[in-house]
Short mmCIF file of N, CA and C in Angstrom, two decimals:
data_model
loop_
_atom_site.label_atom_id
_atom_site.label_comp_id
_atom_site.label_asym_id
_atom_site.label_seq_id
_atom_site.Cartn_x
_atom_site.Cartn_y
_atom_site.Cartn_z
N MET O 116 -43.47 129.30 -47.06
CA MET O 116 -43.92 128.39 -48.10
C MET O 116 -45.02 127.50 -47.49
N ASN O 117 -46.16 127.45 -48.14
CA ASN O 117 -47.25 126.63 -47.62
C ASN O 117 -47.15 125.20 -48.15
N LYS O 118 -48.07 124.36 -47.71
CA LYS O 118 -48.03 122.94 -48.05
C LYS O 118 -48.15 122.71 -49.56
N LEU O 119 -49.02 123.40 -50.24
CA LEU O 119 -49.19 123.22 -51.68
C LEU O 119 -47.93 123.63 -52.44
N GLU O 120 -47.30 124.71 -52.01
CA GLU O 120 -46.06 125.16 -52.65
C GLU O 120 -44.95 124.12 -52.45
N LYS O 121 -44.91 123.54 -51.26
CA LYS O 121 -43.92 122.51 -50.97
C LYS O 121 -44.15 121.27 -51.84
N LEU O 122 -45.41 120.89 -52.00
CA LEU O 122 -45.73 119.74 -52.86
C LEU O 122 -45.34 120.02 -54.31
N ASP O 123 -45.61 121.23 -54.78
CA ASP O 123 -45.22 121.60 -56.15
C ASP O 123 -43.70 121.55 -56.31
N LEU O 124 -42.99 122.03 -55.31
CA LEU O 124 -41.54 122.01 -55.36
C LEU O 124 -41.02 120.58 -55.41
N LEU O 125 -41.58 119.70 -54.60
CA LEU O 125 -41.18 118.29 -54.61
C LEU O 125 -41.44 117.65 -55.98
N LYS O 126 -42.58 117.95 -56.58
CA LYS O 126 -42.89 117.42 -57.91
C LYS O 126 -41.88 117.91 -58.93
N GLN O 127 -41.56 119.20 -58.86
CA GLN O 127 -40.59 119.78 -59.79
C GLN O 127 -39.21 119.13 -59.60
N LEU O 128 -38.78 118.95 -58.36
CA LEU O 128 -37.48 118.32 -58.09
C LEU O 128 -37.45 116.88 -58.60
N ASN O 129 -38.53 116.14 -58.37
CA ASN O 129 -38.60 114.76 -58.85
C ASN O 129 -38.55 114.71 -60.38
N HIS O 130 -39.23 115.64 -61.03
CA HIS O 130 -39.20 115.69 -62.49
C HIS O 130 -37.79 115.99 -62.99
N GLU O 131 -37.15 116.98 -62.40
CA GLU O 131 -35.78 117.34 -62.80
C GLU O 131 -34.83 116.17 -62.58
N ARG O 132 -34.99 115.47 -61.47
CA ARG O 132 -34.12 114.33 -61.15
C ARG O 132 -34.22 113.26 -62.24
N LYS O 133 -35.44 113.01 -62.71
CA LYS O 133 -35.66 111.96 -63.71
C LYS O 133 -35.15 112.36 -65.09
N PHE O 134 -35.28 113.62 -65.45
CA PHE O 134 -35.01 114.04 -66.82
C PHE O 134 -33.81 114.99 -66.94
N LEU O 135 -33.00 115.05 -65.92
CA LEU O 135 -31.86 115.96 -65.90
C LEU O 135 -30.84 115.59 -66.97
N VAL O 136 -30.47 116.56 -67.76
CA VAL O 136 -29.38 116.40 -68.72
C VAL O 136 -28.15 117.02 -68.07
N PRO O 137 -27.11 116.22 -67.82
CA PRO O 137 -25.93 116.76 -67.11
C PRO O 137 -25.31 117.93 -67.86
N SER O 138 -25.00 118.97 -67.12
CA SER O 138 -24.37 120.15 -67.69
C SER O 138 -22.94 119.84 -68.12
N GLU O 139 -22.50 120.48 -69.19
CA GLU O 139 -21.10 120.36 -69.61
C GLU O 139 -20.18 121.09 -68.63
N ASP O 140 -20.70 122.13 -68.00
CA ASP O 140 -19.94 122.91 -67.02
C ASP O 140 -19.84 122.12 -65.72
N PHE O 141 -18.60 121.83 -65.30
CA PHE O 141 -18.41 120.96 -64.13
C PHE O 141 -19.00 121.57 -62.86
N GLN O 142 -18.85 122.87 -62.67
CA GLN O 142 -19.40 123.51 -61.47
C GLN O 142 -20.93 123.39 -61.44
N GLU O 143 -21.57 123.64 -62.58
CA GLU O 143 -23.03 123.50 -62.64
C GLU O 143 -23.43 122.04 -62.41
N PHE O 144 -22.65 121.12 -62.94
CA PHE O 144 -22.89 119.69 -62.70
C PHE O 144 -22.84 119.39 -61.19
N LEU O 145 -21.86 119.95 -60.48
CA LEU O 145 -21.76 119.76 -59.03
C LEU O 145 -22.97 120.34 -58.30
N ILE O 146 -23.43 121.50 -58.76
CA ILE O 146 -24.63 122.12 -58.17
C ILE O 146 -25.83 121.22 -58.38
N ASP O 147 -26.02 120.74 -59.62
CA ASP O 147 -27.15 119.85 -59.92
C ASP O 147 -27.11 118.58 -59.08
N CYS O 148 -25.93 118.00 -58.93
CA CYS O 148 -25.81 116.77 -58.13
C CYS O 148 -26.26 117.01 -56.69
N LYS O 149 -25.83 118.11 -56.12
CA LYS O 149 -26.21 118.43 -54.73
C LYS O 149 -27.69 118.72 -54.62
N LEU O 150 -28.23 119.42 -55.62
CA LEU O 150 -29.63 119.83 -55.59
C LEU O 150 -30.59 118.67 -55.79
N TYR O 151 -30.26 117.76 -56.70
CA TYR O 151 -31.24 116.76 -57.12
C TYR O 151 -31.01 115.34 -56.60
N PHE O 152 -29.84 115.05 -56.04
CA PHE O 152 -29.54 113.67 -55.67
C PHE O 152 -29.05 113.56 -54.23
N ASN O 153 -29.24 112.37 -53.65
CA ASN O 153 -28.71 112.14 -52.30
C ASN O 153 -27.23 111.78 -52.39
N SER O 154 -26.56 111.71 -51.25
CA SER O 154 -25.11 111.53 -51.26
C SER O 154 -24.67 110.21 -51.89
N GLN O 155 -25.44 109.16 -51.73
CA GLN O 155 -25.08 107.89 -52.36
C GLN O 155 -25.13 108.01 -53.89
N SER O 156 -26.10 108.75 -54.38
CA SER O 156 -26.25 108.91 -55.84
C SER O 156 -25.25 109.90 -56.41
N TYR O 157 -25.09 111.04 -55.76
CA TYR O 157 -24.20 112.05 -56.36
C TYR O 157 -22.75 111.63 -56.27
N GLY O 158 -22.37 110.87 -55.26
CA GLY O 158 -20.99 110.41 -55.17
C GLY O 158 -20.57 109.61 -56.39
N THR O 159 -21.41 108.69 -56.79
CA THR O 159 -21.14 107.86 -57.96
C THR O 159 -21.18 108.69 -59.24
N LYS O 160 -22.14 109.59 -59.35
CA LYS O 160 -22.25 110.42 -60.55
C LYS O 160 -21.00 111.30 -60.73
N ILE O 161 -20.54 111.91 -59.63
CA ILE O 161 -19.36 112.77 -59.71
C ILE O 161 -18.12 111.94 -60.00
N GLN O 162 -18.00 110.80 -59.35
CA GLN O 162 -16.86 109.90 -59.61
C GLN O 162 -16.82 109.49 -61.08
N ASN O 163 -17.95 109.10 -61.63
CA ASN O 163 -18.00 108.69 -63.04
C ASN O 163 -17.64 109.84 -63.98
N ARG O 164 -18.11 111.02 -63.66
CA ARG O 164 -17.79 112.20 -64.48
C ARG O 164 -16.29 112.48 -64.41
N TRP O 165 -15.69 112.39 -63.21
CA TRP O 165 -14.27 112.64 -63.03
C TRP O 165 -13.45 111.62 -63.82
N LYS O 166 -13.86 110.35 -63.77
CA LYS O 166 -13.17 109.31 -64.54
C LYS O 166 -13.23 109.61 -66.04
N THR O 167 -14.39 110.05 -66.51
CA THR O 167 -14.56 110.34 -67.93
C THR O 167 -13.70 111.53 -68.35
N ILE O 168 -13.73 112.59 -67.57
CA ILE O 168 -12.96 113.80 -67.89
C ILE O 168 -11.47 113.46 -68.04
N HIS O 169 -10.97 112.59 -67.16
CA HIS O 169 -9.53 112.32 -67.12
C HIS O 169 -9.14 111.00 -67.80
N ASN O 170 -10.11 110.35 -68.44
CA ASN O 170 -9.86 109.08 -69.14
C ASN O 170 -9.23 108.02 -68.24
N TYR O 171 -9.70 107.95 -67.00
CA TYR O 171 -9.21 106.92 -66.09
C TYR O 171 -9.91 105.60 -66.38
N LYS O 172 -9.20 104.52 -66.16
CA LYS O 172 -9.76 103.19 -66.40
C LYS O 172 -10.56 102.75 -65.17
N PRO O 173 -11.85 102.43 -65.36
CA PRO O 173 -12.67 102.00 -64.22
C PRO O 173 -12.20 100.65 -63.67
N MET O 174 -12.37 100.46 -62.38
CA MET O 174 -12.03 99.19 -61.73
C MET O 174 -13.32 98.52 -61.26
N LYS O 175 -13.34 97.21 -61.33
CA LYS O 175 -14.48 96.46 -60.79
C LYS O 175 -14.34 96.44 -59.27
N SER O 176 -15.45 96.64 -58.58
CA SER O 176 -15.39 96.65 -57.11
C SER O 176 -14.92 95.31 -56.56
N SER O 177 -15.17 94.24 -57.29
CA SER O 177 -14.75 92.90 -56.83
C SER O 177 -13.22 92.78 -56.76
N GLU O 178 -12.50 93.64 -57.49
CA GLU O 178 -11.04 93.59 -57.48
C GLU O 178 -10.46 94.23 -56.22
N ASP O 179 -11.27 95.04 -55.52
CA ASP O 179 -10.85 95.69 -54.27
C ASP O 179 -9.55 96.49 -54.46
N ARG O 180 -9.46 97.20 -55.59
CA ARG O 180 -8.28 98.00 -55.92
C ARG O 180 -8.65 99.46 -56.14
N GLY O 181 -9.72 99.92 -55.53
CA GLY O 181 -10.14 101.30 -55.68
C GLY O 181 -11.17 101.47 -56.77
N ASP O 182 -11.35 102.71 -57.20
CA ASP O 182 -12.40 103.05 -58.15
C ASP O 182 -11.93 103.14 -59.59
N TYR O 183 -10.66 103.50 -59.78
CA TYR O 183 -10.14 103.59 -61.14
C TYR O 183 -8.63 103.49 -61.14
N LYS O 184 -8.10 103.36 -62.35
CA LYS O 184 -6.66 103.26 -62.52
C LYS O 184 -6.19 104.46 -63.34
N ASP O 185 -5.15 105.12 -62.83
CA ASP O 185 -4.52 106.25 -63.50
C ASP O 185 -3.10 105.82 -63.84
N GLY O 186 -2.89 105.43 -65.10
CA GLY O 186 -1.59 104.87 -65.47
C GLY O 186 -1.39 103.56 -64.73
N ASN O 187 -0.36 103.49 -63.90
CA ASN O 187 -0.10 102.30 -63.09
C ASN O 187 -0.63 102.42 -61.67
N SER O 188 -1.28 103.53 -61.36
CA SER O 188 -1.75 103.78 -59.99
C SER O 188 -3.22 103.40 -59.83
N TYR O 189 -3.49 102.65 -58.76
CA TYR O 189 -4.85 102.32 -58.39
C TYR O 189 -5.34 103.41 -57.43
N VAL O 190 -6.55 103.93 -57.71
CA VAL O 190 -7.01 105.12 -57.02
C VAL O 190 -8.40 104.92 -56.43
N GLU O 191 -8.56 105.35 -55.20
CA GLU O 191 -9.87 105.41 -54.54
C GLU O 191 -10.33 106.86 -54.60
N PHE O 192 -11.58 107.09 -55.02
CA PHE O 192 -12.13 108.44 -55.18
C PHE O 192 -13.13 108.71 -54.07
N LYS O 193 -13.03 109.89 -53.46
CA LYS O 193 -14.00 110.33 -52.46
C LYS O 193 -14.37 111.77 -52.75
N VAL O 194 -15.64 112.10 -52.51
CA VAL O 194 -16.12 113.46 -52.74
C VAL O 194 -16.94 113.90 -51.54
N SER O 195 -16.84 115.19 -51.21
CA SER O 195 -17.64 115.73 -50.12
C SER O 195 -17.93 117.21 -50.37
N TYR O 196 -19.17 117.60 -50.07
CA TYR O 196 -19.57 119.00 -50.11
C TYR O 196 -19.38 119.60 -48.72
N LEU O 197 -18.96 120.85 -48.68
CA LEU O 197 -18.83 121.57 -47.42
C LEU O 197 -20.19 121.65 -46.74
N SER O 198 -20.22 121.28 -45.46
CA SER O 198 -21.46 121.34 -44.69
C SER O 198 -21.10 121.71 -43.25
N ASN O 199 -21.66 122.79 -42.77
CA ASN O 199 -21.38 123.27 -41.42
C ASN O 199 -19.88 123.46 -41.18
N GLY O 200 -19.19 123.99 -42.18
CA GLY O 200 -17.77 124.30 -42.04
C GLY O 200 -16.84 123.11 -42.09
N ARG O 201 -17.31 121.97 -42.61
CA ARG O 201 -16.47 120.77 -42.67
C ARG O 201 -16.89 119.87 -43.82
N TRP O 202 -15.98 118.98 -44.17
CA TRP O 202 -16.24 117.96 -45.18
C TRP O 202 -16.14 116.61 -44.49
N SER O 203 -16.92 115.64 -44.94
CA SER O 203 -16.89 114.29 -44.37
C SER O 203 -16.49 113.29 -45.44
N LEU O 204 -15.48 112.52 -45.13
CA LEU O 204 -15.04 111.43 -46.01
C LEU O 204 -15.43 110.13 -45.33
N LEU O 205 -16.19 109.32 -46.03
CA LEU O 205 -16.72 108.08 -45.46
C LEU O 205 -16.14 106.87 -46.16
N GLN O 206 -16.23 105.76 -45.48
CA GLN O 206 -15.83 104.46 -46.02
C GLN O 206 -14.39 104.47 -46.54
N LEU O 207 -13.50 105.00 -45.73
CA LEU O 207 -12.07 104.94 -46.05
C LEU O 207 -11.57 103.57 -45.62
N ARG O 208 -10.96 102.86 -46.55
CA ARG O 208 -10.54 101.48 -46.32
C ARG O 208 -9.02 101.37 -46.45
N PRO O 209 -8.29 101.58 -45.36
CA PRO O 209 -6.82 101.54 -45.46
C PRO O 209 -6.27 100.17 -45.82
N TYR O 210 -7.06 99.13 -45.67
CA TYR O 210 -6.62 97.77 -46.03
C TYR O 210 -6.68 97.54 -47.54
N GLN O 211 -7.37 98.40 -48.26
CA GLN O 211 -7.53 98.23 -49.70
C GLN O 211 -6.19 98.46 -50.41
N GLU O 212 -5.95 97.70 -51.45
CA GLU O 212 -4.71 97.83 -52.21
C GLU O 212 -4.84 98.94 -53.25
N VAL O 213 -4.62 100.18 -52.80
CA VAL O 213 -4.63 101.33 -53.69
C VAL O 213 -3.30 102.07 -53.51
N ASP O 214 -3.00 102.91 -54.49
CA ASP O 214 -1.78 103.71 -54.43
C ASP O 214 -2.04 105.12 -53.92
N ARG O 215 -3.25 105.62 -54.19
CA ARG O 215 -3.57 106.97 -53.72
C ARG O 215 -5.08 107.14 -53.58
N TYR O 216 -5.41 108.23 -52.92
CA TYR O 216 -6.80 108.64 -52.76
C TYR O 216 -6.96 109.97 -53.47
N ASP O 217 -7.94 110.06 -54.36
CA ASP O 217 -8.31 111.33 -54.96
C ASP O 217 -9.51 111.86 -54.17
N ILE O 218 -9.28 112.96 -53.49
CA ILE O 218 -10.29 113.54 -52.60
C ILE O 218 -10.77 114.85 -53.22
N LEU O 219 -12.04 114.90 -53.61
CA LEU O 219 -12.63 116.08 -54.21
C LEU O 219 -13.47 116.79 -53.16
N LEU O 220 -13.00 117.97 -52.74
CA LEU O 220 -13.73 118.77 -51.75
C LEU O 220 -14.39 119.93 -52.47
N ILE O 221 -15.68 120.13 -52.19
CA ILE O 221 -16.47 121.15 -52.86
C ILE O 221 -16.88 122.18 -51.82
N ASP O 222 -16.56 123.45 -52.08
CA ASP O 222 -16.85 124.50 -51.09
C ASP O 222 -18.28 125.02 -51.23
N GLY O 223 -18.62 126.01 -50.43
CA GLY O 223 -19.98 126.55 -50.40
C GLY O 223 -20.39 127.28 -51.66
N SER O 224 -19.43 127.63 -52.52
CA SER O 224 -19.74 128.26 -53.81
C SER O 224 -19.68 127.25 -54.95
N TYR O 225 -19.53 126.00 -54.58
CA TYR O 225 -19.48 124.87 -55.52
C TYR O 225 -18.23 124.90 -56.41
N ASN O 226 -17.17 125.49 -55.86
CA ASN O 226 -15.85 125.35 -56.46
C ASN O 226 -15.24 124.08 -55.88
N HIS O 227 -14.38 123.45 -56.65
CA HIS O 227 -13.81 122.19 -56.18
C HIS O 227 -12.29 122.27 -56.08
N THR O 228 -11.76 121.44 -55.21
CA THR O 228 -10.32 121.22 -55.12
C THR O 228 -10.13 119.72 -55.03
N LEU O 229 -9.24 119.20 -55.88
CA LEU O 229 -8.93 117.78 -55.84
C LEU O 229 -7.54 117.61 -55.23
N TYR O 230 -7.48 116.74 -54.23
CA TYR O 230 -6.23 116.39 -53.57
C TYR O 230 -5.88 114.96 -53.96
N GLN O 231 -4.67 114.76 -54.45
CA GLN O 231 -4.18 113.40 -54.74
C GLN O 231 -3.26 113.02 -53.59
N ILE O 232 -3.79 112.21 -52.70
CA ILE O 232 -3.08 111.88 -51.46
C ILE O 232 -2.55 110.45 -51.54
N PRO O 233 -1.24 110.29 -51.43
CA PRO O 233 -0.67 108.93 -51.45
C PRO O 233 -1.22 108.09 -50.29
N LYS O 234 -1.29 106.79 -50.51
CA LYS O 234 -1.87 105.89 -49.52
C LYS O 234 -1.22 106.03 -48.15
N ASP O 235 0.12 106.10 -48.10
CA ASP O 235 0.80 106.19 -46.80
C ASP O 235 0.40 107.46 -46.05
N GLU O 236 0.25 108.55 -46.78
CA GLU O 236 -0.17 109.80 -46.15
C GLU O 236 -1.61 109.70 -45.67
N MET O 237 -2.47 109.04 -46.45
CA MET O 237 -3.86 108.87 -46.04
C MET O 237 -3.94 107.99 -44.79
N LYS O 238 -3.10 106.96 -44.72
CA LYS O 238 -3.07 106.12 -43.52
C LYS O 238 -2.71 106.95 -42.29
N TYR O 239 -1.75 107.87 -42.47
CA TYR O 239 -1.36 108.77 -41.38
C TYR O 239 -2.55 109.63 -40.97
N LEU O 240 -3.27 110.21 -41.94
CA LEU O 240 -4.42 111.06 -41.64
C LEU O 240 -5.53 110.27 -40.96
N ILE O 241 -5.73 109.02 -41.41
CA ILE O 241 -6.75 108.18 -40.77
C ILE O 241 -6.36 107.89 -39.33
N LYS O 242 -5.09 107.60 -39.12
CA LYS O 242 -4.62 107.32 -37.75
C LYS O 242 -4.78 108.55 -36.86
N LYS O 243 -4.50 109.73 -37.42
CA LYS O 243 -4.56 110.98 -36.64
C LYS O 243 -5.99 111.47 -36.43
N TYR O 244 -6.82 111.41 -37.48
CA TYR O 244 -8.15 112.01 -37.42
C TYR O 244 -9.32 111.03 -37.59
N GLY O 245 -9.02 109.82 -38.00
CA GLY O 245 -10.09 108.90 -38.37
C GLY O 245 -10.88 108.36 -37.19
N GLU O 246 -12.10 108.04 -37.51
CA GLU O 246 -13.01 107.37 -36.57
C GLU O 246 -13.57 106.16 -37.28
N ILE O 247 -13.89 105.14 -36.53
CA ILE O 247 -14.50 103.96 -37.13
C ILE O 247 -15.86 104.35 -37.70
N ALA O 248 -16.09 103.98 -38.95
CA ALA O 248 -17.33 104.38 -39.63
C ALA O 248 -18.52 103.52 -39.23
N HIS O 249 -18.28 102.25 -38.93
CA HIS O 249 -19.37 101.33 -38.62
C HIS O 249 -19.00 100.54 -37.36
N GLY O 250 -19.92 100.47 -36.42
CA GLY O 250 -19.67 99.71 -35.20
C GLY O 250 -18.83 100.50 -34.21
N THR O 251 -18.32 99.78 -33.24
CA THR O 251 -17.51 100.39 -32.18
C THR O 251 -16.10 99.82 -32.23
N LYS O 252 -15.19 100.46 -31.50
CA LYS O 252 -13.82 99.93 -31.43
C LYS O 252 -13.85 98.50 -30.91
N LYS O 253 -14.65 98.27 -29.89
CA LYS O 253 -14.72 96.94 -29.29
C LYS O 253 -15.26 95.91 -30.28
N SER O 254 -16.32 96.27 -31.01
CA SER O 254 -16.92 95.31 -31.95
C SER O 254 -16.01 95.06 -33.15
N ASN O 255 -15.05 95.93 -33.38
CA ASN O 255 -14.16 95.79 -34.53
C ASN O 255 -12.77 95.27 -34.16
N LEU O 256 -12.57 94.86 -32.90
CA LEU O 256 -11.25 94.41 -32.45
C LEU O 256 -10.66 93.32 -33.34
N LYS O 257 -11.48 92.37 -33.74
CA LYS O 257 -10.98 91.24 -34.54
C LYS O 257 -11.22 91.44 -36.04
N ASN O 258 -11.79 92.57 -36.39
CA ASN O 258 -12.08 92.85 -37.80
C ASN O 258 -10.85 93.48 -38.44
N GLU O 259 -10.31 92.84 -39.46
CA GLU O 259 -9.13 93.37 -40.14
C GLU O 259 -9.49 94.38 -41.23
N ASN O 260 -10.75 94.41 -41.62
CA ASN O 260 -11.19 95.29 -42.70
C ASN O 260 -12.14 96.37 -42.17
N VAL O 261 -11.62 97.21 -41.31
CA VAL O 261 -12.41 98.28 -40.70
C VAL O 261 -12.45 99.48 -41.65
N GLU O 262 -13.64 100.06 -41.78
CA GLU O 262 -13.80 101.28 -42.57
C GLU O 262 -13.81 102.47 -41.63
N TYR O 263 -13.19 103.56 -42.09
CA TYR O 263 -13.07 104.76 -41.28
C TYR O 263 -13.76 105.94 -41.94
N ARG O 264 -13.90 106.98 -41.16
CA ARG O 264 -14.39 108.26 -41.64
C ARG O 264 -13.49 109.34 -41.10
N ILE O 265 -13.35 110.42 -41.86
CA ILE O 265 -12.60 111.58 -41.40
C ILE O 265 -13.46 112.81 -41.64
N THR O 266 -13.52 113.67 -40.64
CA THR O 266 -14.15 114.97 -40.80
C THR O 266 -13.03 115.98 -40.98
N ILE O 267 -13.03 116.65 -42.12
CA ILE O 267 -12.00 117.64 -42.43
C ILE O 267 -12.56 119.02 -42.13
N LYS O 268 -11.92 119.70 -41.20
CA LYS O 268 -12.31 121.07 -40.85
C LYS O 268 -11.41 122.03 -41.62
N MET O 269 -11.88 123.26 -41.78
CA MET O 269 -11.12 124.27 -42.52
C MET O 269 -9.68 124.39 -42.02
N ASN O 270 -9.51 124.34 -40.69
CA ASN O 270 -8.17 124.54 -40.14
C ASN O 270 -7.26 123.32 -40.32
N MET O 271 -7.76 122.28 -40.95
CA MET O 271 -6.94 121.08 -41.22
C MET O 271 -6.42 121.06 -42.66
N LEU O 272 -6.92 121.95 -43.51
CA LEU O 272 -6.56 121.90 -44.93
C LEU O 272 -5.06 122.08 -45.17
N TYR O 273 -4.39 122.78 -44.26
CA TYR O 273 -2.95 122.99 -44.44
C TYR O 273 -2.19 121.67 -44.50
N GLU O 274 -2.73 120.62 -43.87
CA GLU O 274 -2.06 119.33 -43.85
C GLU O 274 -2.11 118.61 -45.20
N ILE O 275 -3.04 119.01 -46.06
CA ILE O 275 -3.15 118.33 -47.36
C ILE O 275 -2.92 119.27 -48.54
N GLU O 276 -2.62 120.54 -48.26
CA GLU O 276 -2.41 121.51 -49.34
C GLU O 276 -1.35 121.07 -50.35
N LYS O 277 -0.32 120.38 -49.87
CA LYS O 277 0.76 119.97 -50.77
C LYS O 277 0.31 118.93 -51.79
N PHE O 278 -0.89 118.37 -51.60
CA PHE O 278 -1.40 117.35 -52.51
C PHE O 278 -2.43 117.88 -53.51
N VAL O 279 -2.62 119.22 -53.55
CA VAL O 279 -3.59 119.79 -54.50
C VAL O 279 -3.16 119.44 -55.92
N PHE O 280 -4.09 118.88 -56.67
CA PHE O 280 -3.83 118.51 -58.07
C PHE O 280 -4.61 119.40 -59.03
N ASP O 281 -5.85 119.73 -58.66
CA ASP O 281 -6.72 120.48 -59.54
C ASP O 281 -7.65 121.32 -58.69
N THR O 282 -7.92 122.53 -59.14
CA THR O 282 -8.85 123.39 -58.41
C THR O 282 -9.57 124.32 -59.37
N SER O 283 -10.80 124.67 -59.02
CA SER O 283 -11.57 125.58 -59.86
C SER O 283 -11.51 127.00 -59.34
N THR O 284 -10.79 127.21 -58.23
CA THR O 284 -10.73 128.58 -57.67
C THR O 284 -9.47 129.29 -58.08
#
């Protein structure tokens, strides 16, 4: 691909990003999100779509109770696309007052699996696999509100299989 073709492609992508009409098909919607938006943008778009599909009550971020409410449960939503054989979950906040984590993992064919993981189980996974997302262990010694990240590899899925709630495969 030469420089002019690359410029044309960028123009086309920018146009699609601005005027994209979300697909009714959830898998196509996931493909569009990955194709046209960065991770900060697509995470929110997918979360909002998931809330709408399931009629979950949105939470204000100032309440620090997760992203939405499902019945009496406060829920934090995370989404990740498979990349290099793994998924990355960022900004996990075990100090947050939530009841569960809804983790949407999207494979290389853009099929999804949603795991509903209770908070206590997520705390265990963070303790076992988590890394500090921002700063160092030393710089966070006195910080009570540390955010973590977990990299989920294919061979770790067995640990969360029992929490599968929804899947497109």
